[in-house]
Amino acid sequence: AGKKVSEAKQLIRDEMIAAGQAHLYFEPESKVVSRTNDECVVASTDQWYLAYGEDSWCSAVKKHVLDGEKFDAFHESTLEKYEQSLNWLKEWACTRQFGLGTNLPWDKEWVIESLSDSTIYMSYYTIAHYLQGENNLNGDESLSPENIKVNDLTDDVFNFIYRKGFPLPSNTAIPSETLEKMKAEFRYWYPMDLRVSGKDLIPNHLTMALYNH
């Protein structure tokens, strides 16, 4: 009693599932057709999710978005769409088992789906010219301007480049001077203070980018 319907629905749902009186069921609100003109259905499959909507995470993003000193949506209607998206976006299926992409590090059967990948690749842009160079979309090691090998790109290397308070890694053949240059490059371009895209991406990519940054 005394709660909003949106809050009470979640509590009742959880109580009924815990008591074995209900189970989750999903279906599209209307007919969904893919780009290949196939009718889509909801399938119950194994899946990895990003917990967008988790209370503390969502609250931090909302606080940022609603702070006019820190966030500028450039139009009131756009800001409203961000608020709506933050209230709507919950668990997001972040993997698939086909197509191009990066393998999920802890489960190689899965590939990270493109929207989940696209929320952080701008940080990779800041150092890509050290790793791949120009005209090297396949990531051929032999074309790396700094002769950097994939096996040398350890977690310690990325922690040093992208995070604060991590020491120079000792488990890599990448020269410390090169690592310092990549770290400086990232620090120069970040934090990301502008993202330009279409308004149709507010419910997914743009809001996800806020979560991940």
XYZ file of C-alpha atoms in Angstrom:
213
model
C 0.000 0.000 0.000
C 1.100 3.550 -0.647
C 3.405 2.640 -3.542
C 3.211 3.636 -7.179
C 1.747 1.009 -9.504
C 5.100 0.772 -11.329
C 6.830 -0.073 -8.029
C 4.126 -2.422 -6.755
C 4.050 -4.402 -10.009
C 7.738 -5.256 -9.665
C 7.338 -6.342 -6.022
C 4.290 -8.501 -6.727
C 6.008 -10.044 -9.736
C 9.055 -10.993 -7.675
C 6.889 -12.418 -4.848
C 4.852 -14.565 -7.237
C 7.940 -15.909 -9.012
C 9.627 -16.707 -5.666
C 6.475 -18.552 -4.541
C 6.355 -20.596 -7.752
C 3.040 -19.001 -8.738
C 4.347 -17.342 -11.905
C 7.173 -17.322 -14.402
C 8.559 -14.662 -16.727
C 7.048 -14.499 -20.182
C 7.967 -12.112 -22.982
C 6.352 -11.341 -26.315
C 6.626 -8.447 -28.786
C 4.056 -5.679 -28.385
C 3.301 -6.000 -32.098
C 4.585 -7.834 -35.155
C 8.358 -7.434 -35.517
C 10.017 -7.848 -38.918
C 13.778 -8.067 -39.410
C 15.815 -6.280 -42.071
C 15.705 -9.514 -44.065
C 11.885 -9.366 -43.978
C 11.591 -12.326 -41.600
C 9.017 -12.285 -38.817
C 10.735 -12.265 -35.418
C 9.726 -14.325 -32.399
C 10.841 -14.341 -28.787
C 13.035 -17.335 -27.964
C 14.083 -18.564 -24.535
C 17.833 -19.093 -24.898
C 20.989 -18.782 -22.854
C 22.225 -15.210 -22.920
C 24.575 -12.758 -21.258
C 23.113 -9.458 -20.109
C 24.353 -6.031 -19.080
C 22.428 -4.918 -15.999
C 21.394 -1.478 -17.190
C 18.794 -0.236 -14.744
C 20.625 -1.569 -11.679
C 19.694 0.933 -8.984
C 23.056 2.464 -8.067
C 24.294 2.506 -11.678
C 21.077 3.999 -13.029
C 20.940 6.604 -10.241
C 24.473 7.773 -11.060
C 23.591 8.237 -14.747
C 20.317 10.008 -13.925
C 22.123 12.361 -11.560
C 24.573 13.234 -14.338
C 21.907 13.687 -17.028
C 19.730 15.928 -14.833
C 22.663 18.123 -13.816
C 22.460 21.089 -16.170
C 26.003 22.124 -15.278
C 27.449 18.808 -16.487
C 25.077 17.565 -19.191
C 23.637 19.453 -22.143
C 21.109 17.634 -24.341
C 20.726 20.846 -26.413
C 16.916 20.593 -26.369
C 14.273 19.960 -23.723
C 12.567 17.238 -25.767
C 15.886 15.421 -26.132
C 16.455 15.547 -22.389
C 12.978 14.069 -21.854
C 13.881 11.168 -24.146
C 16.999 10.481 -22.073
C 14.884 10.419 -18.914
C 12.393 8.059 -20.573
C 15.199 5.789 -21.762
C 16.769 5.628 -18.305
C 13.413 4.625 -16.822
C 12.862 2.017 -19.532
C 16.277 0.466 -20.201
C 16.908 -2.609 -18.059
C 18.766 -5.865 -18.772
C 20.283 -5.748 -22.255
C 21.226 -8.903 -24.158
C 24.838 -8.092 -25.034
C 25.975 -11.185 -26.964
C 25.177 -13.296 -29.993
C 26.536 -16.489 -31.525
C 27.081 -15.379 -35.115
C 28.486 -12.524 -37.168
C 31.486 -10.231 -36.840
C 32.619 -8.951 -33.481
C 34.792 -9.473 -30.433
C 34.610 -12.746 -28.557
C 33.296 -12.473 -25.020
C 36.497 -12.951 -22.969
C 35.016 -15.368 -20.407
C 32.778 -17.330 -22.807
C 34.321 -17.753 -26.270
C 31.132 -19.231 -27.756
C 29.634 -15.762 -27.723
C 30.373 -12.570 -29.651
C 29.700 -9.132 -28.150
C 26.807 -7.609 -30.079
C 27.434 -4.354 -31.881
C 25.466 -1.921 -29.698
C 27.210 -3.113 -26.552
C 30.606 -2.891 -28.251
C 29.932 0.559 -29.699
C 29.510 2.212 -26.300
C 33.228 1.970 -25.479
C 35.086 1.818 -28.783
C 35.695 5.566 -28.774
C 38.284 4.930 -26.061
C 40.026 2.528 -28.444
C 40.143 5.249 -31.109
C 42.592 7.178 -28.937
C 45.294 4.497 -29.257
C 44.336 2.658 -32.467
C 46.996 4.447 -34.502
C 49.685 2.921 -32.253
C 48.269 -0.594 -32.522
C 46.882 -0.914 -36.050
C 47.896 2.131 -38.013
C 46.255 3.028 -41.321
C 44.625 0.632 -43.811
C 44.725 -2.265 -41.382
C 41.128 -3.142 -40.605
C 42.066 -6.799 -40.062
C 44.499 -5.913 -37.288
C 47.494 -7.506 -39.008
C 50.311 -7.501 -36.412
C 52.959 -7.074 -39.086
C 51.470 -3.666 -39.969
C 51.481 -2.320 -36.412
C 53.400 1.013 -36.431
C 54.851 0.222 -32.991
C 55.310 -3.503 -33.728
C 52.816 -4.369 -30.975
C 51.693 -7.989 -30.766
C 48.220 -9.039 -29.654
C 49.646 -11.246 -26.897
C 51.329 -8.207 -25.358
C 48.001 -6.438 -24.884
C 47.354 -7.825 -21.419
C 44.811 -6.648 -18.865
C 47.668 -4.919 -17.056
C 48.477 -2.961 -20.214
C 44.912 -1.714 -20.624
C 44.609 -0.985 -16.905
C 47.715 1.197 -17.112
C 46.479 3.049 -20.209
C 42.847 3.538 -19.271
C 42.690 3.562 -15.483
C 44.255 5.650 -12.754
C 46.636 4.321 -10.136
C 47.987 1.313 -12.049
C 51.753 0.828 -12.460
C 53.666 0.200 -15.657
C 53.086 -3.459 -16.527
C 56.008 -5.851 -16.405
C 54.342 -8.714 -18.322
C 54.546 -7.146 -21.781
C 57.174 -6.520 -24.441
C 55.703 -3.107 -25.266
C 58.313 -0.436 -24.397
C 57.423 1.752 -21.426
C 57.859 4.843 -23.602
C 55.155 3.595 -25.978
C 52.839 2.781 -23.102
C 53.318 6.253 -21.658
C 52.511 7.788 -25.061
C 49.283 5.768 -25.336
C 48.269 6.706 -21.811
C 48.944 10.393 -22.527
C 46.946 10.159 -25.759
C 43.953 8.702 -23.940
C 44.170 11.335 -21.181
C 44.335 14.090 -23.799
C 41.157 13.042 -25.600
C 39.224 11.901 -22.533
C 36.945 12.345 -20.724
C 34.523 12.191 -23.630
C 32.662 15.494 -23.531
C 30.707 15.332 -26.799
C 28.838 12.594 -28.621
C 26.964 13.436 -31.826
C 24.439 10.997 -33.221
C 20.819 10.593 -34.332
C 17.959 10.978 -31.857
C 16.750 7.474 -32.714
C 19.806 6.148 -30.852
C 18.892 7.772 -27.533
C 17.022 4.638 -26.281
C 20.068 2.447 -26.884
C 23.559 3.506 -27.988
C 23.616 7.025 -26.536
C 22.130 6.072 -23.171
C 24.367 2.999 -22.999
C 27.393 5.199 -23.714
C 26.440 7.336 -20.709
C 26.227 4.215 -18.550
C 29.642 2.995 -19.660
C 31.404 6.316 -19.385
